[in-house]
């Protein structure tokens, strides 16, 4: 009985998404939009030989769809990850992204790619920060002309610099890192058709 529970849950989610997709309305994606999202993240730090365990949090985003294919997006999210000795690490991201609709420019379901820059900070008693390139993609489904849900995966590559080293008091330390993020959220288009 318990073994079939995940199968039933997955089937229910798939059925709900299918009904939403069938009843969804086409939207161009143009105009100003605001939203919130769940944000999950993991971070691998090569030089420190440490990987931070996946952690969750929340975020907000705002953007402008400048055409049916292109949008400019600003994003903020914060996650709490688990580091060595079960210490909590707060990871904050500020993204400036350009989003390109690859498929579905005039349909309710859109497949998109995103790329840009991410300013990151990490804190676990020691502060780190840096601006790094980010790329990824996702799906967006319009439930109404003004309301859309999305799922996004983003990867950020680059270095984290120890913030205390930025003041000139100590030697700069930089750590090569790879970060993976997933987001699931909702966007409200302020001027839907």
CSV table of C-alpha atoms in Angstrom, one decimal:
chain,number,residue,atom,x,y,z
A,1,UNK,CA,0.0,0.0,0.0
A,2,UNK,CA,2.7,2.5,1.0
A,3,UNK,CA,4.9,1.6,-2.1
A,4,UNK,CA,2.1,2.8,-4.4
A,5,UNK,CA,1.7,6.1,-2.6
A,6,UNK,CA,4.5,7.9,-4.6
A,7,UNK,CA,3.0,6.5,-7.8
A,8,UNK,CA,-0.4,7.8,-6.9
A,9,UNK,CA,0.9,11.2,-6.0
A,10,UNK,CA,2.9,11.4,-9.3
A,11,UNK,CA,-0.2,10.3,-11.3
A,12,UNK,CA,-2.3,13.0,-9.5
A,13,UNK,CA,0.2,15.7,-10.2
A,14,UNK,CA,0.5,14.6,-13.9
A,15,UNK,CA,-3.3,14.6,-14.2
A,16,UNK,CA,-3.5,18.1,-12.7
A,17,UNK,CA,-0.9,19.5,-15.0
A,18,UNK,CA,-2.6,17.9,-18.0
A,19,UNK,CA,-6.0,19.5,-17.1
A,20,UNK,CA,-4.2,22.8,-16.5
A,21,UNK,CA,-2.5,22.6,-19.9
A,22,UNK,CA,-5.7,21.7,-21.7
A,23,UNK,CA,-7.6,24.5,-20.1
A,24,UNK,CA,-4.8,27.1,-20.3
A,25,UNK,CA,-5.1,30.1,-22.4
A,26,UNK,CA,-2.5,31.3,-25.0
A,27,UNK,CA,-0.6,34.4,-23.9
A,28,UNK,CA,2.1,36.3,-25.7
A,29,UNK,CA,4.2,36.9,-22.6
A,30,UNK,CA,4.6,40.5,-23.4
A,31,UNK,CA,4.4,43.1,-20.7
A,32,UNK,CA,5.4,43.7,-17.0
A,33,UNK,CA,5.2,40.7,-14.7
A,34,UNK,CA,5.8,40.0,-11.0
A,35,UNK,CA,6.0,36.8,-9.1
A,36,UNK,CA,7.2,34.6,-6.2
A,37,UNK,CA,8.8,31.2,-6.2
A,38,UNK,CA,10.2,28.3,-4.1
A,39,UNK,CA,13.9,28.2,-4.7
A,40,UNK,CA,16.1,25.1,-4.0
A,41,UNK,CA,19.9,25.2,-4.3
A,42,UNK,CA,23.1,23.2,-3.9
A,43,UNK,CA,26.6,24.4,-4.1
A,44,UNK,CA,29.9,22.6,-4.7
A,45,UNK,CA,33.1,24.3,-3.6
A,46,UNK,CA,36.1,22.6,-5.3
A,47,UNK,CA,39.1,24.2,-3.5
A,48,UNK,CA,37.4,23.7,-0.1
A,49,UNK,CA,36.6,20.1,-1.0
A,50,UNK,CA,33.1,20.7,0.3
A,51,UNK,CA,29.6,20.3,-1.2
A,52,UNK,CA,26.8,22.0,0.5
A,53,UNK,CA,23.7,19.8,0.8
A,54,UNK,CA,20.5,20.8,-1.1
A,55,UNK,CA,18.5,23.4,0.8
A,56,UNK,CA,15.3,25.4,0.1
A,57,UNK,CA,14.0,28.9,0.4
A,58,UNK,CA,11.9,31.5,-1.4
A,59,UNK,CA,12.3,34.3,-3.8
A,60,UNK,CA,10.7,37.0,-5.8
A,61,UNK,CA,11.1,38.1,-9.5
A,62,UNK,CA,10.1,41.0,-11.8
A,63,UNK,CA,10.5,41.4,-15.5
A,64,UNK,CA,9.3,42.8,-18.8
A,65,UNK,CA,8.4,40.7,-21.8
A,66,UNK,CA,9.6,42.9,-24.6
A,67,UNK,CA,8.3,40.7,-27.3
A,68,UNK,CA,6.7,37.2,-27.8
A,69,UNK,CA,10.2,35.7,-27.7
A,70,UNK,CA,12.3,37.9,-25.4
A,71,UNK,CA,12.0,39.0,-21.7
A,72,UNK,CA,14.3,40.7,-19.3
A,73,UNK,CA,14.1,39.3,-15.7
A,74,UNK,CA,15.4,40.4,-12.3
A,75,UNK,CA,15.3,37.7,-9.6
A,76,UNK,CA,16.1,37.5,-5.9
A,77,UNK,CA,16.1,34.3,-3.9
A,78,UNK,CA,17.6,32.9,-0.7
A,79,UNK,CA,18.1,29.3,0.4
A,80,UNK,CA,19.5,27.7,3.6
A,81,UNK,CA,21.9,24.9,2.8
A,82,UNK,CA,23.7,22.4,5.1
A,83,UNK,CA,27.5,22.5,5.3
A,84,UNK,CA,30.2,20.6,7.1
A,85,UNK,CA,29.3,19.7,10.7
A,86,UNK,CA,25.6,20.4,10.0
A,87,UNK,CA,26.2,24.1,9.9
A,88,UNK,CA,23.6,26.2,8.1
A,89,UNK,CA,24.8,28.3,5.2
A,90,UNK,CA,22.6,31.1,3.9
A,91,UNK,CA,23.0,31.5,0.2
A,92,UNK,CA,21.5,34.6,-1.5
A,93,UNK,CA,21.3,35.3,-5.3
A,94,UNK,CA,20.5,38.4,-7.3
A,95,UNK,CA,20.0,37.5,-10.9
A,96,UNK,CA,19.9,39.7,-14.0
A,97,UNK,CA,18.7,37.4,-16.8
A,98,UNK,CA,17.7,37.5,-20.4
A,99,UNK,CA,15.0,34.9,-21.3
A,100,UNK,CA,14.3,33.6,-24.8
A,101,UNK,CA,11.2,31.6,-25.6
A,102,UNK,CA,12.4,28.7,-27.7
A,103,UNK,CA,9.1,27.0,-28.4
A,104,UNK,CA,5.5,28.1,-27.9
A,105,UNK,CA,5.7,31.9,-28.5
A,106,UNK,CA,1.9,32.0,-29.1
A,107,UNK,CA,0.8,29.0,-27.0
A,108,UNK,CA,0.0,28.7,-23.3
A,109,UNK,CA,3.1,26.4,-22.7
A,110,UNK,CA,6.5,28.0,-23.4
A,111,UNK,CA,9.9,26.4,-23.3
A,112,UNK,CA,12.6,29.0,-22.6
A,113,UNK,CA,16.4,29.4,-22.1
A,114,UNK,CA,17.8,32.0,-19.7
A,115,UNK,CA,21.3,33.5,-19.3
A,116,UNK,CA,22.8,36.4,-17.5
A,117,UNK,CA,24.8,37.3,-14.3
A,118,UNK,CA,24.3,36.4,-10.7
A,119,UNK,CA,25.6,38.3,-7.6
A,120,UNK,CA,25.9,35.7,-4.8
A,121,UNK,CA,26.7,35.9,-1.1
A,122,UNK,CA,27.1,33.0,1.3
A,123,UNK,CA,27.3,33.2,5.0
A,124,UNK,CA,28.2,30.5,7.6
A,125,UNK,CA,30.1,32.6,10.1
A,126,UNK,CA,32.5,33.6,7.2
A,127,UNK,CA,31.1,35.8,4.4
A,128,UNK,CA,31.7,35.2,0.7
A,129,UNK,CA,30.6,37.0,-2.4
A,130,UNK,CA,31.0,37.3,-6.1
A,131,UNK,CA,29.3,38.0,-9.5
A,132,UNK,CA,29.3,35.0,-11.8
A,133,UNK,CA,27.7,33.9,-15.1
A,134,UNK,CA,24.4,31.9,-15.0
A,135,UNK,CA,22.5,29.9,-17.6
A,136,UNK,CA,19.6,27.5,-17.6
A,137,UNK,CA,16.1,27.0,-18.9
A,138,UNK,CA,12.5,26.0,-18.0
A,139,UNK,CA,8.9,25.8,-18.8
A,140,UNK,CA,6.1,28.4,-18.3
A,141,UNK,CA,2.4,27.6,-18.4
A,142,UNK,CA,-0.3,30.3,-18.6
A,143,UNK,CA,-3.3,29.3,-16.6
A,144,UNK,CA,-5.1,32.5,-17.5
A,145,UNK,CA,-3.9,35.5,-19.6
A,146,UNK,CA,-2.6,37.1,-16.5
A,147,UNK,CA,-1.4,34.2,-14.4
A,148,UNK,CA,1.4,31.7,-15.3
A,149,UNK,CA,3.3,29.0,-13.4
A,150,UNK,CA,6.9,28.1,-14.1
A,151,UNK,CA,9.6,25.7,-13.4
A,152,UNK,CA,13.3,26.7,-13.9
A,153,UNK,CA,16.7,25.2,-13.5
A,154,UNK,CA,19.7,27.5,-13.3
A,155,UNK,CA,23.5,26.8,-13.1
A,156,UNK,CA,26.0,29.4,-11.8
A,157,UNK,CA,29.7,28.9,-12.4
A,158,UNK,CA,32.5,31.0,-10.9
A,159,UNK,CA,34.4,31.9,-7.8
A,160,UNK,CA,33.3,33.0,-4.4
A,161,UNK,CA,35.7,35.5,-2.7
A,162,UNK,CA,36.1,35.7,1.0
A,163,UNK,CA,34.5,39.1,1.8
A,164,UNK,CA,37.0,39.9,4.6
A,165,UNK,CA,39.7,39.7,2.0
A,166,UNK,CA,38.0,42.5,-0.1
A,167,UNK,CA,38.8,45.1,2.6
A,168,UNK,CA,42.6,44.6,2.2
A,169,UNK,CA,43.0,43.4,5.8
A,170,UNK,CA,43.8,39.8,4.8
A,171,UNK,CA,44.9,37.9,1.7
A,172,UNK,CA,42.1,37.4,-0.8
A,173,UNK,CA,40.9,33.8,-0.9
A,174,UNK,CA,38.8,32.6,-3.9
A,175,UNK,CA,37.0,29.3,-4.2
A,176,UNK,CA,35.8,27.8,-7.5
A,177,UNK,CA,32.2,26.9,-7.1
A,178,UNK,CA,29.4,25.3,-9.1
A,179,UNK,CA,25.8,26.1,-8.0
A,180,UNK,CA,22.6,24.4,-9.2
A,181,UNK,CA,19.2,25.9,-8.5
A,182,UNK,CA,15.6,24.9,-9.1
A,183,UNK,CA,12.7,27.3,-8.9
A,184,UNK,CA,8.9,26.6,-9.0
A,185,UNK,CA,6.7,29.7,-8.9
A,186,UNK,CA,3.9,31.8,-10.2
A,187,UNK,CA,4.0,35.1,-12.2
A,188,UNK,CA,1.3,37.7,-12.5
A,189,UNK,CA,1.2,39.6,-15.8
A,190,UNK,CA,-0.1,43.1,-14.9
A,191,UNK,CA,-1.5,43.8,-18.4
A,192,UNK,CA,-2.7,40.5,-19.7
A,193,UNK,CA,-4.9,40.5,-22.8
